[in-house]
Short mmCIF file of C-alpha atoms in Angstrom, two decimals:
data_model
loop_
_atom_site.label_atom_id
_atom_site.label_comp_id
_atom_site.label_asym_id
_atom_site.label_seq_id
_atom_site.Cartn_x
_atom_site.Cartn_y
_atom_site.Cartn_z
CA MET A 1 406.59 -117.34 99.65
CA ALA A 2 406.21 -114.38 102.08
CA SER A 3 403.39 -114.04 104.58
CA PHE A 4 401.49 -111.81 106.67
CA GLU A 5 401.23 -112.36 110.56
CA ILE A 6 398.02 -110.29 111.76
CA THR A 7 397.14 -109.72 115.34
CA GLY A 8 393.39 -108.82 114.88
CA GLY A 9 391.08 -106.75 117.08
CA ARG A 10 392.87 -103.41 116.60
CA GLU A 11 390.82 -100.48 116.20
CA LEU A 12 392.30 -98.13 113.28
CA LYS A 13 392.20 -94.35 113.29
CA GLY A 14 393.70 -91.78 110.81
CA GLU A 15 394.00 -90.84 107.12
CA LEU A 16 394.80 -93.12 104.18
CA ILE A 17 395.78 -91.73 100.59
CA PRO A 18 394.48 -94.00 97.94
CA GLN A 19 397.28 -95.21 95.49
CA GLY A 20 397.33 -94.37 91.84
CA ALA A 21 394.74 -96.75 89.95
CA LYS A 22 396.43 -99.99 89.24
CA ASN A 23 393.98 -100.96 86.39
CA GLU A 24 394.46 -97.41 84.61
CA ALA A 25 398.18 -97.78 84.92
CA LEU A 26 398.64 -100.98 82.92
CA GLN A 27 396.75 -99.20 80.03
CA ILE A 28 398.48 -95.88 80.43
CA LEU A 29 401.93 -97.57 80.64
CA CYS A 30 401.58 -99.45 77.26
CA ALA A 31 400.20 -96.10 75.62
CA VAL A 32 403.76 -94.87 76.02
CA LEU A 33 404.74 -97.19 72.98
CA LEU A 34 402.65 -95.14 70.66
CA THR A 35 405.04 -92.21 70.41
CA PRO A 36 408.62 -91.64 70.07
CA GLU A 37 408.53 -88.85 72.25
CA LYS A 38 408.79 -88.34 75.97
CA VAL A 39 405.66 -89.11 78.24
CA VAL A 40 405.40 -88.00 81.68
CA ILE A 41 403.33 -89.82 84.08
CA SER A 42 402.45 -89.50 87.81
CA ASN A 43 400.89 -91.15 90.57
CA ILE A 44 401.90 -94.48 89.37
CA PRO A 45 401.41 -97.18 92.27
CA ASP A 46 404.43 -99.21 93.43
CA ILE A 47 403.08 -102.28 93.06
CA VAL A 48 404.29 -105.68 91.60
CA ASP A 49 402.25 -105.72 88.62
CA VAL A 50 403.01 -102.15 87.40
CA ASN A 51 406.85 -102.65 88.25
CA LYS A 52 406.74 -105.76 86.17
CA LEU A 53 405.37 -103.97 83.16
CA ILE A 54 407.88 -101.10 83.58
CA ASP A 55 410.56 -103.64 83.38
CA LEU A 56 408.95 -105.06 80.27
CA LEU A 57 409.05 -101.59 78.80
CA ARG A 58 412.73 -101.20 79.62
CA SER A 59 413.38 -104.90 78.10
CA LEU A 60 411.82 -103.59 74.80
CA ASN A 61 414.46 -100.60 75.04
CA VAL A 62 412.13 -97.97 76.33
CA LYS A 63 414.00 -95.32 78.05
CA VAL A 64 412.52 -95.02 81.73
CA GLU A 65 413.65 -92.80 84.36
CA ASN A 66 412.21 -92.29 87.85
CA THR A 67 411.84 -88.53 88.18
CA GLY A 68 410.36 -88.34 91.32
CA PRO A 69 408.00 -89.84 93.97
CA GLU A 70 405.38 -92.15 91.89
CA GLN A 71 406.40 -90.24 88.72
CA TYR A 72 408.32 -91.49 85.62
CA THR A 73 409.16 -90.59 82.30
CA PHE A 74 409.05 -92.95 79.31
CA GLN A 75 410.61 -92.38 75.67
CA ALA A 76 410.00 -95.06 73.16
CA ASP A 77 412.12 -93.93 70.54
CA ASP A 78 414.23 -96.83 69.96
CA VAL A 79 412.03 -99.91 70.34
CA ASN A 80 413.79 -103.21 70.10
CA VAL A 81 411.17 -105.26 68.23
CA GLY A 82 413.42 -108.16 67.98
CA PHE A 83 413.09 -108.77 71.79
CA PHE A 84 409.88 -110.51 70.75
CA GLU A 85 411.79 -113.59 69.48
CA SER A 86 413.67 -114.08 72.95
CA PRO A 87 412.80 -116.48 75.75
CA GLU A 88 413.08 -113.74 78.10
CA PHE A 89 410.09 -111.71 76.44
CA LYS A 90 408.06 -114.92 76.93
CA LYS A 91 408.96 -115.25 80.53
CA LYS A 92 408.10 -111.51 81.03
CA GLY A 93 405.19 -111.32 79.01
CA SER A 94 403.59 -114.04 80.41
CA ALA A 95 404.21 -112.75 84.01
CA LEU A 96 401.06 -110.23 84.30
CA ARG A 97 397.89 -110.05 82.41
CA GLY A 98 398.48 -106.21 81.61
CA SER A 99 401.15 -107.23 79.09
CA ILE A 100 398.29 -108.11 76.54
CA MET A 101 398.09 -104.16 75.92
CA ILE A 102 401.25 -103.80 74.36
CA VAL A 103 400.04 -105.50 71.31
CA GLY A 104 397.63 -102.77 70.07
CA PRO A 105 400.29 -99.87 70.29
CA LEU A 106 403.03 -102.36 68.84
CA LEU A 107 400.82 -103.45 66.02
CA THR A 108 399.81 -99.83 64.78
CA ARG A 109 402.88 -98.31 65.12
CA PHE A 110 405.55 -100.90 64.21
CA GLY A 111 403.30 -103.47 61.94
CA LYS A 112 403.43 -106.33 64.25
CA GLY A 113 402.55 -107.24 67.91
CA PHE A 114 403.42 -110.38 69.65
CA ILE A 115 402.48 -111.60 73.39
CA THR A 116 402.71 -115.01 74.92
CA LYS A 117 399.79 -116.28 77.12
CA PRO A 118 399.50 -113.56 79.67
CA GLY A 119 399.27 -114.42 83.53
CA GLY A 120 397.30 -112.78 86.22
CA ASP A 121 394.74 -113.88 88.62
CA LYS A 122 393.18 -117.37 88.52
CA ILE A 123 389.65 -116.42 88.83
CA GLY A 124 388.21 -118.10 85.94
CA ARG A 125 388.04 -117.85 82.25
CA ARG A 126 389.55 -114.59 80.82
CA ARG A 127 389.42 -114.91 77.14
CA LEU A 128 391.42 -112.67 74.72
CA ASP A 129 389.18 -113.00 71.56
CA THR A 130 387.79 -109.40 71.86
CA HIS A 131 391.19 -107.99 71.41
CA PHE A 132 392.26 -109.99 68.37
CA ILE A 133 388.88 -109.90 66.75
CA GLY A 134 389.02 -106.37 66.99
CA PHE A 135 392.54 -106.15 65.36
CA GLN A 136 391.30 -108.34 62.71
CA LYS A 137 388.52 -105.90 61.96
CA LEU A 138 391.31 -103.26 61.43
CA GLY A 139 392.87 -105.27 58.90
CA ALA A 140 395.28 -107.25 60.76
CA ASN A 141 396.27 -110.88 60.31
CA PHE A 142 396.17 -113.06 63.36
CA THR A 143 397.86 -116.07 64.10
CA TYR A 144 398.18 -118.38 67.34
CA ASP A 145 400.70 -121.05 67.82
CA ALA A 146 398.87 -123.44 70.21
CA GLU A 147 401.93 -125.40 71.11
CA ASN A 148 403.97 -122.21 72.54
CA GLU A 149 400.86 -120.38 73.24
CA PHE A 150 402.08 -117.38 71.52
CA TYR A 151 399.91 -114.82 69.76
CA LYS A 152 400.91 -112.88 66.85
CA VAL A 153 399.35 -110.07 64.68
CA GLU A 154 400.72 -108.19 61.66
CA ALA A 155 399.50 -105.48 59.33
CA ARG A 156 401.28 -102.98 57.29
CA ARG A 157 398.81 -100.20 58.06
CA LEU A 158 395.87 -100.61 60.06
CA LYS A 159 392.45 -99.11 58.48
CA GLY A 160 389.50 -97.86 60.40
CA ALA A 161 386.44 -99.91 60.65
CA TYR A 162 382.98 -100.42 62.31
CA MET A 163 383.04 -102.93 65.31
CA LEU A 164 380.33 -104.15 67.73
CA LEU A 165 382.50 -105.59 70.51
CA ASP A 166 381.21 -109.13 71.53
CA GLU A 167 381.83 -107.90 75.24
CA ALA A 168 382.61 -104.62 76.80
CA SER A 169 386.12 -105.83 77.69
CA VAL A 170 388.25 -103.10 79.52
CA THR A 171 391.48 -104.50 78.47
CA GLY A 172 390.03 -105.41 74.83
CA THR A 173 388.57 -101.78 74.37
CA ALA A 174 391.76 -100.23 75.47
CA ASN A 175 393.87 -102.47 73.22
CA ILE A 176 391.60 -101.63 70.27
CA ILE A 177 391.60 -98.05 70.70
CA MET A 178 395.24 -97.75 70.96
CA ALA A 179 395.43 -99.72 67.75
CA ALA A 180 392.92 -97.44 65.93
CA VAL A 181 394.44 -93.97 66.83
CA LEU A 182 397.22 -94.48 64.10
CA ALA A 183 394.82 -96.43 61.75
CA GLU A 184 394.12 -94.70 58.42
CA GLY A 185 390.70 -93.24 58.39
CA LYS A 186 387.69 -93.51 60.99
CA THR A 187 387.03 -96.38 63.62
CA THR A 188 383.75 -96.81 65.39
CA ILE A 189 383.62 -99.18 68.51
CA PHE A 190 380.27 -99.82 70.06
CA ASN A 191 379.72 -101.62 73.13
CA ALA A 192 383.05 -100.20 74.25
CA ALA A 193 383.86 -100.45 77.89
CA CYS A 194 383.71 -96.84 79.66
CA GLU A 195 385.29 -97.21 82.95
CA PRO A 196 386.95 -94.26 84.30
CA TYR A 197 390.21 -96.11 83.28
CA ILE A 198 389.13 -96.23 79.62
CA GLN A 199 388.24 -92.51 79.84
CA GLN A 200 391.61 -91.59 81.20
CA LEU A 201 393.34 -93.45 78.49
CA CYS A 202 391.29 -91.63 75.90
CA LYS A 203 391.93 -88.18 77.39
CA MET A 204 395.59 -88.86 77.57
CA LEU A 205 395.57 -90.12 73.86
CA ASN A 206 393.85 -86.89 72.80
CA SER A 207 396.37 -84.71 74.68
CA MET A 208 398.92 -86.80 72.50
CA GLY A 209 397.14 -85.85 69.56
CA ALA A 210 394.53 -88.48 68.75
CA ARG A 211 391.03 -87.75 67.62
CA ILE A 212 388.68 -89.70 70.17
CA SER A 213 385.01 -88.65 70.68
CA GLY A 214 382.15 -90.37 72.63
CA ILE A 215 384.51 -90.53 75.92
CA GLY A 216 382.53 -91.92 78.83
CA SER A 217 379.83 -93.65 76.55
CA ASN A 218 379.99 -97.01 74.94
CA LEU A 219 380.05 -95.53 71.45
CA LEU A 220 383.61 -94.35 70.58
CA SER A 221 384.71 -92.61 67.39
CA ILE A 222 388.47 -92.37 66.48
CA GLY A 223 389.76 -90.46 63.73
CA GLY A 224 393.21 -91.80 62.63
CA VAL A 225 396.38 -89.77 62.71
CA ASP A 226 399.78 -90.10 61.34
CA SER A 227 401.74 -89.91 64.60
CA LEU A 228 401.02 -88.99 68.28
CA LYS A 229 403.28 -86.59 70.41
CA GLY A 230 404.36 -86.68 73.96
CA CYS A 231 402.42 -85.57 77.09
CA SER A 232 402.07 -85.22 80.95
CA HIS A 233 399.28 -87.51 82.39
CA ARG A 234 398.25 -87.98 86.10
CA MET A 235 396.50 -91.14 87.05
CA LEU A 236 393.24 -91.44 89.20
CA PRO A 237 393.12 -92.58 92.84
CA ASP A 238 392.40 -96.39 92.77
CA MET A 239 388.86 -96.96 93.21
CA ILE A 240 389.26 -100.41 94.41
CA GLU A 241 391.66 -99.32 97.27
CA VAL A 242 388.85 -96.69 98.05
CA GLY A 243 386.25 -99.41 98.42
CA SER A 244 388.57 -101.66 100.17
CA PHE A 245 389.46 -98.92 102.96
CA ILE A 246 385.76 -98.41 103.45
CA GLY A 247 385.11 -101.94 104.05
CA LEU A 248 388.19 -101.97 106.26
CA ALA A 249 386.72 -99.29 108.55
CA ALA A 250 383.53 -100.84 109.07
CA MET A 251 384.85 -104.32 109.94
CA THR A 252 387.33 -103.01 112.63
CA LYS A 253 385.16 -100.34 114.03
CA SER A 254 387.65 -97.74 112.92
CA GLU A 255 387.34 -93.87 112.13
CA LEU A 256 389.30 -93.40 108.75
CA THR A 257 389.41 -90.54 106.29
CA ILE A 258 390.22 -91.52 102.71
CA LYS A 259 392.12 -88.45 101.42
CA GLY A 260 391.82 -87.58 97.80
CA ALA A 261 389.34 -90.36 96.93
CA GLY A 262 388.39 -89.24 93.35
CA TYR A 263 385.00 -89.17 94.62
CA GLU A 264 383.18 -88.28 91.19
CA HIS A 265 384.98 -91.28 89.56
CA LEU A 266 383.54 -93.83 92.08
CA GLY A 267 380.29 -94.21 90.34
CA ILE A 268 377.86 -96.32 92.67
CA ILE A 269 380.52 -97.66 94.79
CA PRO A 270 379.85 -95.47 97.87
CA ASP A 271 376.07 -96.43 97.57
CA VAL A 272 376.72 -100.06 97.63
CA PHE A 273 378.61 -99.97 100.92
CA GLN A 274 375.84 -97.48 102.37
CA ARG A 275 373.45 -100.21 101.45
CA LEU A 276 375.46 -102.42 103.71
CA GLY A 277 374.57 -99.94 106.48
CA ILE A 278 378.06 -98.27 106.45
CA LYS A 279 378.12 -94.66 107.01
CA LEU A 280 380.08 -92.42 105.24
CA GLU A 281 380.39 -88.61 104.43
CA ARG A 282 381.96 -86.94 101.44
CA LYS A 283 383.97 -83.79 102.50
CA GLY A 284 385.10 -82.46 99.17
CA ASP A 285 387.16 -85.05 97.70
CA ASP A 286 387.71 -86.96 100.89
CA ILE A 287 385.56 -89.60 102.30
CA PHE A 288 385.31 -89.74 106.14
CA ILE A 289 383.96 -93.03 107.64
CA PRO A 290 383.01 -92.92 111.28
CA LYS A 291 383.45 -95.46 113.87
CA GLN A 292 380.48 -97.89 113.93
CA GLU A 293 379.64 -100.45 116.59
CA SER A 294 377.18 -101.94 114.13
CA TYR A 295 375.70 -101.67 110.48
CA GLU A 296 372.64 -103.08 109.06
CA ILE A 297 372.20 -104.52 105.54
CA ASP A 298 369.28 -102.88 103.68
CA THR A 299 366.66 -104.83 101.90
CA PHE A 300 364.72 -104.08 98.63
CA ILE A 301 361.72 -102.25 98.71
CA ASP A 302 359.42 -105.13 98.97
CA GLY A 303 361.30 -106.46 101.78
CA SER A 304 363.34 -109.17 99.83
CA ILE A 305 366.95 -109.91 100.49
CA LEU A 306 369.45 -107.42 99.04
CA THR A 307 371.65 -108.68 96.12
CA VAL A 308 374.94 -107.33 95.28
CA SER A 309 375.99 -108.24 91.83
CA ASP A 310 378.94 -106.89 89.17
CA ALA A 311 378.21 -105.20 85.99
CA ILE A 312 379.87 -103.35 83.35
CA TRP A 313 380.37 -99.71 84.30
CA PRO A 314 378.54 -97.78 85.37
CA GLY A 315 377.46 -100.85 87.06
CA PHE A 316 379.28 -102.30 90.40
CA THR A 317 382.83 -103.32 89.65
CA PRO A 318 383.55 -107.05 90.07
CA ASP A 319 386.93 -106.30 91.81
CA LEU A 320 384.94 -105.01 95.24
CA LEU A 321 382.46 -108.29 95.27
CA SER A 322 385.03 -109.84 97.38
CA ILE A 323 385.34 -106.92 99.75
CA VAL A 324 381.68 -106.57 100.25
CA LEU A 325 381.39 -110.29 100.89
CA VAL A 326 383.53 -110.01 103.73
CA THR A 327 382.57 -106.76 105.06
CA ALA A 328 378.74 -108.24 104.94
CA THR A 329 379.78 -111.23 107.48
CA GLN A 330 379.88 -108.68 110.40
CA ALA A 331 376.88 -106.79 109.52
CA MET A 332 373.24 -107.40 110.68
CA GLY A 333 371.13 -108.82 107.96
CA THR A 334 371.54 -111.01 104.90
CA VAL A 335 372.84 -110.30 101.33
CA LEU A 336 373.30 -112.27 98.17
CA ILE A 337 376.65 -111.83 96.40
CA HIS A 338 376.34 -112.53 92.84
CA GLN A 339 379.57 -112.61 90.86
CA LYS A 340 378.74 -112.93 87.12
CA MET A 341 381.82 -112.31 85.41
CA PHE A 342 384.20 -114.97 86.90
CA GLU A 343 383.20 -118.52 88.17
CA SER A 344 386.37 -118.90 90.39
CA ARG A 345 386.50 -115.62 92.29
CA LEU A 346 384.08 -116.82 95.27
CA PHE A 347 386.11 -119.93 96.24
CA PHE A 348 388.03 -118.15 98.97
CA VAL A 349 384.93 -118.02 101.14
CA ASP A 350 386.11 -121.38 102.39
CA LYS A 351 388.62 -119.51 104.68
CA LEU A 352 386.05 -117.07 105.87
CA ILE A 353 383.83 -120.17 106.99
CA ASP A 354 386.74 -121.65 108.74
CA MET A 355 386.99 -118.12 110.60
CA GLY A 356 383.42 -118.42 111.84
CA ALA A 357 381.56 -116.64 109.14
CA GLN A 358 378.09 -117.65 108.27
CA ILE A 359 378.32 -117.83 104.46
CA ILE A 360 376.26 -120.55 102.06
CA LEU A 361 378.34 -120.87 98.76
CA CYS A 362 375.23 -121.46 96.43
CA ASP A 363 377.39 -122.20 93.11
CA PRO A 364 380.63 -120.69 91.63
CA HIS A 365 379.00 -117.52 91.19
CA ARG A 366 376.73 -116.89 93.95
CA ALA A 367 377.23 -116.88 98.11
CA THR A 368 374.63 -115.71 100.62
CA VAL A 369 376.18 -114.24 103.58
CA ILE A 370 374.25 -113.99 106.97
CA GLY A 371 375.52 -111.22 108.93
CA LEU A 372 376.56 -111.92 112.64
CA ASN A 373 376.05 -108.46 113.97
CA ARG A 374 379.32 -109.05 115.58
CA ARG A 375 377.88 -111.34 118.07
CA HIS A 376 380.65 -114.06 117.12
CA ARG A 377 383.87 -112.58 116.18
CA LEU A 378 385.87 -113.97 113.49
CA ARG A 379 388.62 -116.28 114.79
CA GLY A 380 392.38 -116.12 113.56
CA ILE A 381 393.52 -118.92 111.46
CA SER A 382 396.12 -119.67 108.66
CA MET A 383 395.18 -119.46 105.12
CA THR A 384 396.82 -118.80 101.60
CA SER A 385 395.52 -115.91 99.39
CA PRO A 386 394.36 -116.88 96.02
CA ASP A 387 394.24 -113.53 94.17
CA ILE A 388 394.67 -110.14 94.76
CA ARG A 389 391.06 -109.26 95.68
CA ALA A 390 390.52 -112.30 97.80
CA GLY A 391 393.77 -111.55 99.53
CA VAL A 392 392.80 -108.18 100.77
CA SER A 393 389.55 -109.45 101.68
CA LEU A 394 391.25 -112.04 103.81
CA LEU A 395 393.50 -109.32 105.44
CA ILE A 396 390.40 -107.43 106.34
CA ALA A 397 388.81 -110.46 107.97
CA ALA A 398 391.97 -110.97 109.77
CA LEU A 399 392.34 -107.43 111.14
CA SER A 400 388.87 -107.78 112.47
CA ALA A 401 389.29 -111.38 113.90
CA GLU A 402 390.17 -112.55 117.27
CA GLY A 403 393.72 -113.78 117.71
CA THR A 404 396.40 -114.09 115.43
CA SER A 405 396.29 -114.92 111.63
CA MET A 406 398.69 -116.01 109.02
CA ILE A 407 398.13 -115.03 105.40
CA HIS A 408 400.56 -116.83 103.02
CA ASN A 409 401.41 -116.30 99.42
CA ILE A 410 401.13 -112.35 99.96
CA GLU A 411 402.98 -111.80 96.66
CA GLN A 412 399.33 -111.78 95.40
CA ILE A 413 398.32 -108.83 97.59
CA ASP A 414 401.49 -106.87 96.59
CA ARG A 415 400.49 -107.18 93.00
CA GLY A 416 397.69 -104.55 93.58
CA TYR A 417 398.19 -103.06 96.98
CA GLN A 418 400.91 -100.64 97.53
CA HIS A 419 402.86 -101.25 100.99
CA ILE A 420 399.62 -102.20 102.43
CA ASP A 421 401.16 -103.28 105.62
CA THR A 422 403.17 -100.24 106.24
CA ARG A 423 400.20 -97.93 105.66
CA LEU A 424 397.88 -99.80 107.98
CA ASN A 425 400.37 -100.25 110.86
CA LYS A 426 400.63 -96.41 110.95
CA LEU A 427 396.92 -96.20 111.95
CA GLY A 428 397.24 -98.84 114.51
CA ALA A 429 397.30 -102.28 112.65
CA GLU A 430 399.47 -105.01 113.81
CA ILE A 431 400.69 -106.74 110.59
CA VAL A 432 404.18 -108.48 110.48
CA ARG A 433 405.49 -109.35 107.24
CA LYS A 434 407.39 -112.58 107.22
#
């Protein structure tokens, strides 16, 4: 189990280029299974979860070639469907949650899709019902082997249908879209997720010959086609990295420029950080964050305490609530963090409390942060990263703290952030990988 040793108190300065979007990559890479033709994808982040999915595609006999920095070609013209029966597939498929999205493409193109119970962050219940109910509405037969935790769907040819999703699941929407593009007839998906990742997937599929309308809304119409062709696709900058870097700049009193931030795709992310009192300036597609000695949390119009909560897009992404929480610890003022979607995501705050933060964990979903206005610096401690986003939040806390911190289980951070230690060290941080 690798660790980071962080010497806190260093002010950073310089430019950061956000990696390609992790959550988009997991969808886009699965979509290459929909065509036998070559697909070129660029701006692919070099992170553990994405590399595991690429390895899984190779095991399915997809031809994968690294053609340049963060660019790959994929050709799924000889997929080994028999691989699903192997113990190796169960091991690789269960190693990351994104593997669930291979099921839709395999089902619609080859008539059957399999997946073992996928892994991922332990942040609470993350059910898969939306995926399989959607497949069933398209005419697939679904079976679940509870003893071996193995899911299976089969259909000779999927048929378009109307469906109202029980939740606006991003991965569920993506999986159903990919299944529907080769189904017979028209599919209508209401209460669809409409995150930029979903929009990117739909645009890519349309460039391959799919017929998807309503992109960017929660009502999608998909006209099934007989086959899809190859394409070239470039992924967006990772909005979660962008938000993480904004919080990092504020916590460490640093002057940072985030280059090519994909500003028009960030939604209300900049606004939320500005309500924490963080100054930021848009310069074209870049974001400039000046050095700030202090930043003050806003209140609601009536003077009541600000609440920051997650919501489906275009609301605030749950992946950044951990960053907002840690950033608020050194602000002036109080904020209530309400994590609605996952009941275990706030359990990392005990580490921040040990560092000296003033946080009241109200229940599994809510935490009140009382900003110290830097009167008392956080102190370095030894801690363990429980998941990707909490891990980076702890890293930000450690970089702002007094003394030395150790963060163990940094494999969790590596799952979602590309060479984060190397990139931050170039700006003046002191992070040693051990």
